[in-house]
XYZ file of C-alpha atoms in Angstrom:
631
model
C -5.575 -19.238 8.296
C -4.021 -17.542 5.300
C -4.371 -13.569 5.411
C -4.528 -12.995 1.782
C -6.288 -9.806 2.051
C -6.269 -9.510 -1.839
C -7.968 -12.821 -2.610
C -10.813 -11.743 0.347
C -11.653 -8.416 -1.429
C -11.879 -9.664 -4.617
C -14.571 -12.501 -3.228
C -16.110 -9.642 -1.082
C -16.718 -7.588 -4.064
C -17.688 -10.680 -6.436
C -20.505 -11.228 -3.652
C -21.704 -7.576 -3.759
C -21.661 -7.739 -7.768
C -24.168 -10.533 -7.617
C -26.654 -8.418 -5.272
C -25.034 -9.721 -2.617
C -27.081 -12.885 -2.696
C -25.687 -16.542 -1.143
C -24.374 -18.906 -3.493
C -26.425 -21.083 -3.341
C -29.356 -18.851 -4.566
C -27.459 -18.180 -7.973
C -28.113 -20.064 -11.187
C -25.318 -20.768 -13.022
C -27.083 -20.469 -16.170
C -28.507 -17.396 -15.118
C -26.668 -14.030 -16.014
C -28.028 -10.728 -14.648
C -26.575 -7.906 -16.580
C -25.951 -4.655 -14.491
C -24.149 -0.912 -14.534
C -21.799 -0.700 -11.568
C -21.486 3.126 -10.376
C -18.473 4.290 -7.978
C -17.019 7.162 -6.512
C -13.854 8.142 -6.795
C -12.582 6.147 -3.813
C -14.513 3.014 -4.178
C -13.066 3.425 -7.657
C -9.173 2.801 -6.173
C -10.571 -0.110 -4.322
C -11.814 -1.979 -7.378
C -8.916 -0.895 -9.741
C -6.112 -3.011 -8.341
C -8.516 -6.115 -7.684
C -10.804 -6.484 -11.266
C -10.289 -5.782 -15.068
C -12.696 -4.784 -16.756
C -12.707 -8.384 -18.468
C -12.977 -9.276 -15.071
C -16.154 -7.698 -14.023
C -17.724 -8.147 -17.692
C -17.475 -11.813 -16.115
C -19.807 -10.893 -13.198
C -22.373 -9.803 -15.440
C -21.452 -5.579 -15.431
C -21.737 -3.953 -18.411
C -20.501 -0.294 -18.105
C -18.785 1.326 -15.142
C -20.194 4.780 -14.240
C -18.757 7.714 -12.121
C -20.907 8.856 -9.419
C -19.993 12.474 -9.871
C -20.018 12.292 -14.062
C -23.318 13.383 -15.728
C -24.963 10.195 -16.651
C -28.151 8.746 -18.904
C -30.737 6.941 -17.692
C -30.886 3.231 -18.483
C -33.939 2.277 -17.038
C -34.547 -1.203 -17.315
C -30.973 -2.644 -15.930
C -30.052 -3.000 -12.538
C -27.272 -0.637 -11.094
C -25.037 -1.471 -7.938
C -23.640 1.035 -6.373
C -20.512 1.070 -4.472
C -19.630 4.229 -3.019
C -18.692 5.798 0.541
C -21.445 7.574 2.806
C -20.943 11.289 2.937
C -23.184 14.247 2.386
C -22.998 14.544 -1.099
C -22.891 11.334 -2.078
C -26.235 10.433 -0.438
C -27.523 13.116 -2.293
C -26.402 12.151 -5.510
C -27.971 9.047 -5.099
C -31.212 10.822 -3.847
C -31.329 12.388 -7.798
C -30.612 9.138 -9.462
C -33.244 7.303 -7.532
C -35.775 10.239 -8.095
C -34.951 10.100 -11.387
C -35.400 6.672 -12.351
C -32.049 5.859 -13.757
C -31.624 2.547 -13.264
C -34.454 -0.479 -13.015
C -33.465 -1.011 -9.449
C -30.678 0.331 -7.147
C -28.609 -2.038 -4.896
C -26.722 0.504 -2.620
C -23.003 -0.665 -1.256
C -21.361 1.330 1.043
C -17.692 1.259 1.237
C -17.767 1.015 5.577
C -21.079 1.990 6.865
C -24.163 4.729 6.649
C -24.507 6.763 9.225
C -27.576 7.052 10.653
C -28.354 10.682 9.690
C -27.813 10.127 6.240
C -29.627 7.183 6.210
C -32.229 9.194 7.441
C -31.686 11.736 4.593
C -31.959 8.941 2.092
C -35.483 7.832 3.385
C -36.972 11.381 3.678
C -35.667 12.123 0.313
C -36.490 9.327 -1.446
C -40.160 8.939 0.325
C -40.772 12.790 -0.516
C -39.594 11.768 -4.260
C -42.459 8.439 -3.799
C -39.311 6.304 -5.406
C -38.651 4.359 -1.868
C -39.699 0.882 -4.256
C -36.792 0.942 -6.292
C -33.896 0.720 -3.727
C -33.791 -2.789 -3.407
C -31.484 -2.710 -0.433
C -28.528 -1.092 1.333
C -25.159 -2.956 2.542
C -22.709 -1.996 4.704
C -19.448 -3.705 2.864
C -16.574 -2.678 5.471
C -14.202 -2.801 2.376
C -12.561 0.743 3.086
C -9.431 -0.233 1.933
C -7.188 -0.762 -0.989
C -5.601 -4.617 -1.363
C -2.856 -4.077 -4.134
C -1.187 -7.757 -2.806
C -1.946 -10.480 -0.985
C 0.265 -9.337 1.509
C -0.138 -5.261 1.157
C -3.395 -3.024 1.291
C -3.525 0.428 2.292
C -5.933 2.735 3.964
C -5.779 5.254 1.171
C -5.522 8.321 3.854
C -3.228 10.749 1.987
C -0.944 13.253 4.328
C -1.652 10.984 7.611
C 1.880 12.079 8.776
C 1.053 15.644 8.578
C -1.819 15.704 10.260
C -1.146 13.739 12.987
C 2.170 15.918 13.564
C 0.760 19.210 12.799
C 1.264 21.811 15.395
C -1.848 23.965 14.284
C -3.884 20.896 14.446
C -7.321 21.193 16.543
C -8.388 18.209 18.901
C -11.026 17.755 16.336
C -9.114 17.253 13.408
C -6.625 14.454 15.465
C -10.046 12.629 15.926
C -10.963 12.966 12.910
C -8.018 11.122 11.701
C -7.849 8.556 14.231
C -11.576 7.620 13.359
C -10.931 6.936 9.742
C -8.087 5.092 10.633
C -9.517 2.881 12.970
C -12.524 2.817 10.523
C -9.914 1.648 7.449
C -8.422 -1.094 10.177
C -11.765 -2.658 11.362
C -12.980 -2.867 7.685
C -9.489 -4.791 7.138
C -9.896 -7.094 10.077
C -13.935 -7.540 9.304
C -12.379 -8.723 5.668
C -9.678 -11.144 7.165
C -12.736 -12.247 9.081
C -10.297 -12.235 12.770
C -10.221 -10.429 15.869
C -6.228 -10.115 16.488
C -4.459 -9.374 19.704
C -2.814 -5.718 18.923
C 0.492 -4.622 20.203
C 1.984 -1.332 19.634
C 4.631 0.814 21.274
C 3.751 3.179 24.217
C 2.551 6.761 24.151
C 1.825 8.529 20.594
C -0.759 8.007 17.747
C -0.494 4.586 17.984
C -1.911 3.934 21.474
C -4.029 6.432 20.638
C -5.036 4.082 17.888
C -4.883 0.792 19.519
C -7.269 2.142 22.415
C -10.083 3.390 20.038
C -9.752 0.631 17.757
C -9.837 -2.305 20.443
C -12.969 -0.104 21.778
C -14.931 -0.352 18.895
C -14.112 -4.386 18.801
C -15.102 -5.025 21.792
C -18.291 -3.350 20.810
C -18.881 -4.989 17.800
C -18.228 -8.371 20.202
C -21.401 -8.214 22.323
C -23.459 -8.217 19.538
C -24.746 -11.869 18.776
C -24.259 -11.545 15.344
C -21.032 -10.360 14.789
C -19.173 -9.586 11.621
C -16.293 -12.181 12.121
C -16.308 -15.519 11.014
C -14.649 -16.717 13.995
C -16.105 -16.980 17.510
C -16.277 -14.066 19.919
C -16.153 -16.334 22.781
C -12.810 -17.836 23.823
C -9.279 -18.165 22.303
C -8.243 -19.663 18.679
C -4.704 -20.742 17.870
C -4.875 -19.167 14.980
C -5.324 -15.398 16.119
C -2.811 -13.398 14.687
C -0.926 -10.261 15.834
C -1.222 -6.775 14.998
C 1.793 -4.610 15.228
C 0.503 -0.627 15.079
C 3.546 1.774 14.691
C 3.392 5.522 14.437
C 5.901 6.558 11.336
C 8.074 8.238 13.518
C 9.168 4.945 14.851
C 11.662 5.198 11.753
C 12.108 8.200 8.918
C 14.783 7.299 6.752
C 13.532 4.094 5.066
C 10.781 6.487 3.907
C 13.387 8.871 2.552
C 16.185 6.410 1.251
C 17.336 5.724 -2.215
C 16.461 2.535 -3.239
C 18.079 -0.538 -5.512
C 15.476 -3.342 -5.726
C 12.428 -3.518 -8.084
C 9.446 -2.760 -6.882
C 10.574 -0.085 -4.635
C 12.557 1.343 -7.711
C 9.929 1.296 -9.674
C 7.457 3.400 -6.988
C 10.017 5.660 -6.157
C 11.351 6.263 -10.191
C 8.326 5.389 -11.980
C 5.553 7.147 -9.498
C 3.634 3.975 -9.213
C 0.497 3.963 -7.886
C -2.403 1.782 -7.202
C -0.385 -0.686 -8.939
C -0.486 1.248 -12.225
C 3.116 2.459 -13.860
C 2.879 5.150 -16.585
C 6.189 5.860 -18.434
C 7.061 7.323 -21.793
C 7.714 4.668 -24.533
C 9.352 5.393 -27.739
C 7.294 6.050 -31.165
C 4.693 3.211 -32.528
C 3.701 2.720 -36.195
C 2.096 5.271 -37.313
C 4.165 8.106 -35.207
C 6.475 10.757 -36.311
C 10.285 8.921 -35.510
C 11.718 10.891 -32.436
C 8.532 10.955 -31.097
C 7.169 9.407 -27.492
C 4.085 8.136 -25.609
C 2.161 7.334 -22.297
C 1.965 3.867 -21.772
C -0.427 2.831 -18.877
C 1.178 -0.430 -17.219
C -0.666 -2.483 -14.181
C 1.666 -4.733 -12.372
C 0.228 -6.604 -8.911
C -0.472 -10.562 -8.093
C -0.729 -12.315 -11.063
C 2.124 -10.886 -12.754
C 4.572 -13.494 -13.083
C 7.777 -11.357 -13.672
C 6.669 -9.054 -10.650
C 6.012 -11.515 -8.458
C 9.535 -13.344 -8.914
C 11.558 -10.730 -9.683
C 10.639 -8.147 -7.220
C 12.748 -8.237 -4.199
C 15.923 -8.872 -6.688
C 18.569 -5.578 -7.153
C 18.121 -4.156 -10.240
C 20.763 -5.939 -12.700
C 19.749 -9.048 -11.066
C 16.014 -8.262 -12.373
C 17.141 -6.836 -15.812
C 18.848 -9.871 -16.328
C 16.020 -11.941 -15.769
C 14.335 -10.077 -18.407
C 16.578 -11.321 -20.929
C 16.475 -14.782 -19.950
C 13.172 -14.783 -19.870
C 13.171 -13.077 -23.347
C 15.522 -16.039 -24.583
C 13.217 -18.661 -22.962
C 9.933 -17.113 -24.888
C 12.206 -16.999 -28.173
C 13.204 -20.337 -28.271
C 9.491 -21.404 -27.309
C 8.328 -19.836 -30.589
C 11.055 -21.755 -32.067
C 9.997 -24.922 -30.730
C 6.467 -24.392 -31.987
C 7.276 -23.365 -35.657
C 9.482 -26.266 -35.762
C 6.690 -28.719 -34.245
C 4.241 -27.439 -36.523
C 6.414 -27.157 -39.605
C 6.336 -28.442 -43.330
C 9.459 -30.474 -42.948
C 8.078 -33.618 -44.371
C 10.042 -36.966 -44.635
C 8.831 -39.113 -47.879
C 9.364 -42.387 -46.279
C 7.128 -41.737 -43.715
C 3.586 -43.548 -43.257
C 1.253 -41.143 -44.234
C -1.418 -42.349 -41.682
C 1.310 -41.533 -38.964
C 2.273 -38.275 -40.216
C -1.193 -36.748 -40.396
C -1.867 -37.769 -36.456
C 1.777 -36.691 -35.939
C 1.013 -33.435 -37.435
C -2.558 -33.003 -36.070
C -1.520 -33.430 -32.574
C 1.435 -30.841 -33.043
C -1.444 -28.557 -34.383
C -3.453 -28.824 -31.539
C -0.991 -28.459 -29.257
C 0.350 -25.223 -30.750
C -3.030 -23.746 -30.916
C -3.499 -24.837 -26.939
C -0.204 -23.242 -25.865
C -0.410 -19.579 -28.016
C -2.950 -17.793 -25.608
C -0.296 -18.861 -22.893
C 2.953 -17.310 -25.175
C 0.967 -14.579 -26.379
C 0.244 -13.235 -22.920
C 3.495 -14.078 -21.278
C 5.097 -12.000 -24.720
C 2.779 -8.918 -23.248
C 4.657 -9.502 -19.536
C 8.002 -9.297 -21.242
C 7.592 -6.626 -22.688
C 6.255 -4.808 -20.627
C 9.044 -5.271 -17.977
C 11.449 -4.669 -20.670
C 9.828 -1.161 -21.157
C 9.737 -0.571 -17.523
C 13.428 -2.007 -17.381
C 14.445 0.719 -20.079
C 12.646 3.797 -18.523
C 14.079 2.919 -14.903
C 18.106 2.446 -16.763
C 17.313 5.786 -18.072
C 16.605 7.473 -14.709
C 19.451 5.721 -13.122
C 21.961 6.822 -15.191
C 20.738 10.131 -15.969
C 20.198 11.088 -11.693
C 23.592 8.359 -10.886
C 20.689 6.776 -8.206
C 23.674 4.308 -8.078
C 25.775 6.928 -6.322
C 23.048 8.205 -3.823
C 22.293 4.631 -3.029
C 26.284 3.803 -2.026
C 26.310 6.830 0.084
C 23.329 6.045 2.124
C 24.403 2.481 2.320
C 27.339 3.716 4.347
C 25.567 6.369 6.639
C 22.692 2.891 7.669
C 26.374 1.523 8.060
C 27.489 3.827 10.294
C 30.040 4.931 8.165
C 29.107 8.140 6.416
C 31.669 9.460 3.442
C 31.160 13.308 4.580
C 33.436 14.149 1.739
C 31.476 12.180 -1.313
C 28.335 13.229 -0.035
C 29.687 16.761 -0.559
C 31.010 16.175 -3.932
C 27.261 14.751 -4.874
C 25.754 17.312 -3.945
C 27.813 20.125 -5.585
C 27.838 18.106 -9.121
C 25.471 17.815 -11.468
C 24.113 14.338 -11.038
C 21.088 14.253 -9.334
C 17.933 16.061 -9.111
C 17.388 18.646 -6.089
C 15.205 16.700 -4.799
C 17.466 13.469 -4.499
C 20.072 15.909 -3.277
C 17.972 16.641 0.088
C 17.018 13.036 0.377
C 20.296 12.379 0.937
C 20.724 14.759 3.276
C 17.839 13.840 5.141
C 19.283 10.490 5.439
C 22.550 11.255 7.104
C 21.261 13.727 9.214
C 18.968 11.117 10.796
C 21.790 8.547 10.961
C 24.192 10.462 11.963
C 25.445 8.858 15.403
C 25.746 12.199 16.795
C 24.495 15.697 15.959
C 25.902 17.493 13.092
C 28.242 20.457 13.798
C 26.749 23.846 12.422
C 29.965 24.145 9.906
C 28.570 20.861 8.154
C 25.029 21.696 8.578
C 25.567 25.024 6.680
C 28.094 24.038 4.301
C 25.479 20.963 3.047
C 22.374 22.941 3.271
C 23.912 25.953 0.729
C 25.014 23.315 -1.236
C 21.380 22.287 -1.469
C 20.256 25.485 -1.855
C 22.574 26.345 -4.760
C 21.220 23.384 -6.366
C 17.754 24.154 -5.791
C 16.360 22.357 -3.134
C 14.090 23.380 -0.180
C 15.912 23.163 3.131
C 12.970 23.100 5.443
C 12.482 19.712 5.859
C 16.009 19.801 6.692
C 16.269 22.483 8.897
C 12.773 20.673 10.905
C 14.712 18.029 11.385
C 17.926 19.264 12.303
C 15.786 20.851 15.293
C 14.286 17.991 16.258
C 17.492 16.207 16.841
C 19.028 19.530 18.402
C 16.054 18.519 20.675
C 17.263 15.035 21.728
C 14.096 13.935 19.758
C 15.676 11.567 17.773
C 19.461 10.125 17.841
C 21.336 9.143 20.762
C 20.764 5.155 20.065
C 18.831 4.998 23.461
C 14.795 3.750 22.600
C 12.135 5.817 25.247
C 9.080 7.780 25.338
C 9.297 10.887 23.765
C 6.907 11.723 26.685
C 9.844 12.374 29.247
C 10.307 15.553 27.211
C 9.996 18.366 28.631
C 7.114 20.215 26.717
C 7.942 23.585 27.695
C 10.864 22.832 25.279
C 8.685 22.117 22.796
C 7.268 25.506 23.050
C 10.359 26.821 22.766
C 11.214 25.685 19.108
C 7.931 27.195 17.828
C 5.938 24.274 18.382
C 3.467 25.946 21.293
C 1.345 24.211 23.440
C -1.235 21.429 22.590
C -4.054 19.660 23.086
C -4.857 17.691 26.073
C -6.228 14.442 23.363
C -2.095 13.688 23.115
C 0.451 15.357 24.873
C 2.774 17.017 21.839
C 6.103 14.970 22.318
C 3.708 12.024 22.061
C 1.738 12.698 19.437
C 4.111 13.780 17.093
C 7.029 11.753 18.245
C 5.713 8.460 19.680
C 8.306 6.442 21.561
C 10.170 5.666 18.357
C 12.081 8.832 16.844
C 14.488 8.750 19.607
C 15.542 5.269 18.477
C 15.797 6.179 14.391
C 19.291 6.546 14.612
C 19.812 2.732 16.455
C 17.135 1.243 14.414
C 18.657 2.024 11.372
C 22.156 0.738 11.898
C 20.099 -3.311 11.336
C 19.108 -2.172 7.624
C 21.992 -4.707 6.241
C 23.054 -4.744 2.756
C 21.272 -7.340 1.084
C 18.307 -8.202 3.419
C 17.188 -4.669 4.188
C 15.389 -5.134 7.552
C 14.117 -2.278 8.146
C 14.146 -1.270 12.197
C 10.157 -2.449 12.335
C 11.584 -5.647 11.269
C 13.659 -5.934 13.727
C 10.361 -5.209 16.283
C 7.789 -7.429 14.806
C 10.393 -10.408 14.839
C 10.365 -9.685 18.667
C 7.057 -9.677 19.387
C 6.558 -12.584 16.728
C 8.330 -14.901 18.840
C 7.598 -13.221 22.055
C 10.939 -12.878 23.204
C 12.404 -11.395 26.369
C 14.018 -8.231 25.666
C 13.418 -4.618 27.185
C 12.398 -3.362 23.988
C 9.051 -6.344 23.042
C 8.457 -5.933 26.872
C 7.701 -1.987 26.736
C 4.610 -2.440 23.805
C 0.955 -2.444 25.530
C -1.319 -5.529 24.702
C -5.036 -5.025 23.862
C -6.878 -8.384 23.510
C -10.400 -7.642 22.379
C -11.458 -11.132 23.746
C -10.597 -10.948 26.903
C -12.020 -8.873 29.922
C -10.893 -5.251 30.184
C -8.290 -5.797 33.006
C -7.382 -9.083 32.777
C -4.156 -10.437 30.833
C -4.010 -12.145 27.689
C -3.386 -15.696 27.206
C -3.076 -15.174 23.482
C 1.099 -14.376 24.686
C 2.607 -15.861 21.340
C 4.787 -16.750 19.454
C 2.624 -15.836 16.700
C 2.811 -17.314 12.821
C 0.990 -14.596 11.972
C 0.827 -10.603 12.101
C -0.915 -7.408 10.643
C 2.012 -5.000 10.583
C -0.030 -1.185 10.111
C 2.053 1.662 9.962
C 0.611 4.889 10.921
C 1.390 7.955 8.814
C 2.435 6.108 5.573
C 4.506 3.149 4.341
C 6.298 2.217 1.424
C 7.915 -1.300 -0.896
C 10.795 -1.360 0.955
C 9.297 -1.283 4.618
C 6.938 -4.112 3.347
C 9.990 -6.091 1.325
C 11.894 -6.199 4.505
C 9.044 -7.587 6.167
C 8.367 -10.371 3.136
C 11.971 -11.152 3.140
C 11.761 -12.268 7.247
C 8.485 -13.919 6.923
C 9.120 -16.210 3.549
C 13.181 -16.570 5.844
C 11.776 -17.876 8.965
C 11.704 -21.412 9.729
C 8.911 -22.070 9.282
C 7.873 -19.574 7.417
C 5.128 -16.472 8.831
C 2.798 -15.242 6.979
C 3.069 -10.995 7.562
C 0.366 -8.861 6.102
C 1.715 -5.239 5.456
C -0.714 -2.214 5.997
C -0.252 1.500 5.828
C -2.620 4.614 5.812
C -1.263 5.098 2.599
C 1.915 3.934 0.287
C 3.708 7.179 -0.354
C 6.905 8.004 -2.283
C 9.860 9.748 -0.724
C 9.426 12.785 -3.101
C 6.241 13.032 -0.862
C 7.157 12.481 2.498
C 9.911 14.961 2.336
C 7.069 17.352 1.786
C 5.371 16.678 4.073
C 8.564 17.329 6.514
C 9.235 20.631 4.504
C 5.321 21.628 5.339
C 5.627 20.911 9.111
C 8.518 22.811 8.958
C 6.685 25.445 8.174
C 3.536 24.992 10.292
C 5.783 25.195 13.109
C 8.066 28.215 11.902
C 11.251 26.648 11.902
C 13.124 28.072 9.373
């Protein structure tokens, strides 16, 4: 099997478009026109997967917000795709009672919870408007596909809450069920039950236990939502690698020189939609700029082939691909000229000339549209030059090559951050960086010297000063990989942290097994390939090889018996790597790069709670900094 998680959402959602009837109930010749209404999260899931000319194609006509004000259109269908929560159902309660819509085909983005399915009846009977819900579906699409090899939960702050100090028992639970919600909808898409893996201790045992709960669960029932057996082994099963984020920091924090993590990091992609400022149109006072909405994702040609390429590389190929559309035109003026040779057979020269035509007129849809990809690279190209020379991102990125090296220019990093290249903000990332590769622990002399150079320049030291404590702790460095549960908790306590809940034990919870080993794992980020430290882990447990470190990760295998081993031992062509507490382009570029390497090559699907930039994950440091009063 092929987990293109993309290409399943998109047919998932095509299905629920056409009243999630079977196939071969549809007429081809027979086009039901419909409003589709969405909330804002069901809203994110569709975005990345549809255009608008896309879902004019399934027959919608108008897409409505859920929380807008909206007219009635009473004799068209509406589907509604939304998630179940309180206010939600009631929103639909109105709209129903109200008569809106003809009929109303309710989607929910997981599942309805009993109670508010409850709520929905006793409204709607009270209303006597029961008749025109024609159904309701449970989708399990609570996620966001923005490739065929990336989706994300869209859980903001994951790493905060899970590693928040003032965090209740409740509120850990809480986030654990919506993650394990987000993963089953994933794995109900992918239509597989996989055999999970993840490191001991921490929120991602925590994780893989509830999560291999509720599939076991969902096994016993006869009619189960996976398209492959729930009795015995398949060849095919894949693997799914859960890490907690702590396993490593600083690839969420580094500088960055390749394209598509350049252009979430510079540009503040999201969703795959880039918004930069372009320079004045006809029409515009000269000087002048705009917004300019770009969506990049499968499909884009230049994105697709140029993203893993270092940034002149990529610019490059934007000229070259410039050249090759020029000299297209060129060929198609020339074929379709009025160069006309008067010894030539006329009869010849009209069919001549006539197929020319009709090839030219087949071809200009194609040139027109790949024009539109050019240049909107080429604007994307310009506004990311701009940032890099105006912040010297070239500079940052040769300094925190060397500290992943091992090799860390004390001196230049210095002389960065005391000069005016840079924004504060890349100033602490830096920072950040070589603090958590730093073989050792910092003296105080250099800690204080870089952190009032930050502060003179305007950055917020907390997330540097949290850090700084936890590897004052022995809670990450040293090169040695172990359970942060061997520490002791009562030192915990002592850096402000106070005792926790007995759901995880504190060193666990907000540590995992994994922060003690950021400062090894990073040293195999290699110029060039950058494989990242869960690389380095998943290729392990890919091809299930003997080493200390593939041995110490549990094994859940829904299939088999609680107790018993599973047979499912690997090696595996396939994996669902999940990252717990956020991911990012370059995590899931390292992971590309091994898969598409490997001979033969694996197919890796890459999944966080949500893609986050490093503007925001330093942050979210800086804020548990300050939960926990280290200052």
């Amino acid at each position: 099997m092929v987990l293109d998680i993309r290409q399943k959402q998109i047919a998932g959602v095509q299905h629920m478009l056409q009243f999630n009837a079977a196939a071969n109930t549809l007429r081809k010749d027979e086009e039901i026109y419909k409003v589709l209404v969405v909330d804002r999260f069901t809203k994110g899931i569709i975005g990345p997967l549809l255009k608008l000319s896309d879902l004019r194609k399934q027959g919608v006509t108008l897409v409505l917000d859920l929380e807008n004000q909206r007219e009635a259109i009473p004799d068209v269908p509406a589907v509604y795709f939304v998630q179940a929560t309180v206010s939600t159902i009631a929103a639909i309660s109105r709209d129903v009672a109200a008569g809106l819509y003809d009929t109303f085909h309710l989607n929910l983005a997981l599942t309805c919870p009993r109670p508010l399915l409850e709520t929905l009846a006793s409204n709607t009977v009270t209303a006597q408007c029961v008749q025109r819900i024609a159904k309701i579906y449970d989708q399990y699409m609570s996620f966001i596909a923005l490739e065929a090899g990336l989706f994300s939960l869209g859980i903001p702050d994951t790493y905060l809450q899970l590693n928040d100090p003032q965090a209740q028992d409740t509120q850990i639970e809480g986030a654990v069920e919506s993650i394990v919600d987000g993963l089953f909808s994933a794995l109900v898409t992918l239509g597989t039950v996989p055999v999970i893996k993840c490191p001991k201790g921490g929120a991602a045992q925590h994780v893989a236990t509830a999560l291999d709960a509720r599939l076991r669960d969902h096994l016993k029932s006869r009619s189960n939502l996976f398209t492959e057996s729930s009795s015995g082994l398949t060849i095919s099963r894949p693997l799914l690698c859960l890490f907690d984020r702590n396993f490593e920091l600083s690839v969420m924090l580094q500088h960055v020189w390749t394209y598509k993590p350049l252009v979430h990091d510079v540009l503040g992609m999201q969703a795959n939609s880039v918004t930069i400022d372009t320079k004045a149109e006809a029409g515009q006072l000269p000087g002048t700029t705009s917004k300019k909405r770009y969506e990049v994702g499968d499909g884009d040609f230049f994105w697709e082939s140029n993203g893993t390429l270092q940034f002149p590389e990529m610019a490059g190929n934007v000229d070259v691909q410039l050249k090759q559309y020029t000299d297209a035109v060129a060929d198609l003026n020339r074929r379709t000229g009025s160069n006309v040779d008067p010894a030539a057979d006329p009869n010849e020269l009209m069919q001549s000339n006539t197929r020319n035509l009709m090839s030219a007129i087949s071809s200009l849809p194609q040139l027109t549209e790949r024009k539109k990809v050019i240049d909107k690279h080429t604007n994307m190209a310009t506004s990311l030059l701009k940032q890099i020379q105006a912040r010297a991102l070239k500079q940052y990125w040769d300094r925190e090559e060397d500290c992943l090296h091992g090799k860390p220019d004390l001196p230049a990093i210095e002389r960065l951050l005391q000069g005016s290249e840079g924004s504060a903000m890349d100033k602490l990332r830096l920072v950040l960086v070589w603090l958590l590769t730093s073989e050792a622990l910092p003296s105080d002399s250099d800690m204080e010297r870089l952190q009032s150079s930050l502060a003179t320049a305007g950055a917020d030291t907390t997330a540097v000063a949290y850090l700084r404590r936890m590897r004052s702790m022995k809670l990450t460095g040293g090169g040695i990989r172990g359970s942060a549960s061997s520490i002791a908790l009562d030192g915990l306590a002592g850096a402000g942290l106070g005792p926790q809940s007995n759901l995880l034990s504190w060193a666990d919870r907000a540590f995992g097994p994994g922060l003690t080993t950021i400062t090894k794992g990073v040293k195999s980020l290699l110029a060039g390939n950058q494989q990242a430290a869960v690389t380095v882990a998943v290729e392990g447990l890919m091809d299930a090889k003997a080493n200390a470190e593939a041995d110490s990760f549990v094994t859940f295998d829904p299939k088999v018996v609680s107790g018993r081993a599973s047979k499912a031992v690997g090696p595996f062509k396939e994996a669902v790597v999940f990252m717990i507490g956020g991911g990012n382009y370059l995590e899931y570029e390292s992971l590309s790069l091994y898969a598409s390497k490997s001979q033969p090559p694996k197919n890796i699907l890459y999944g966080a709670t949500d893609i986050i930039s490093p503007e925001a994950f330093a942050k979210q440091l800086a804020d548990l900094g300050k939960r926990a009063s280290i200052l």
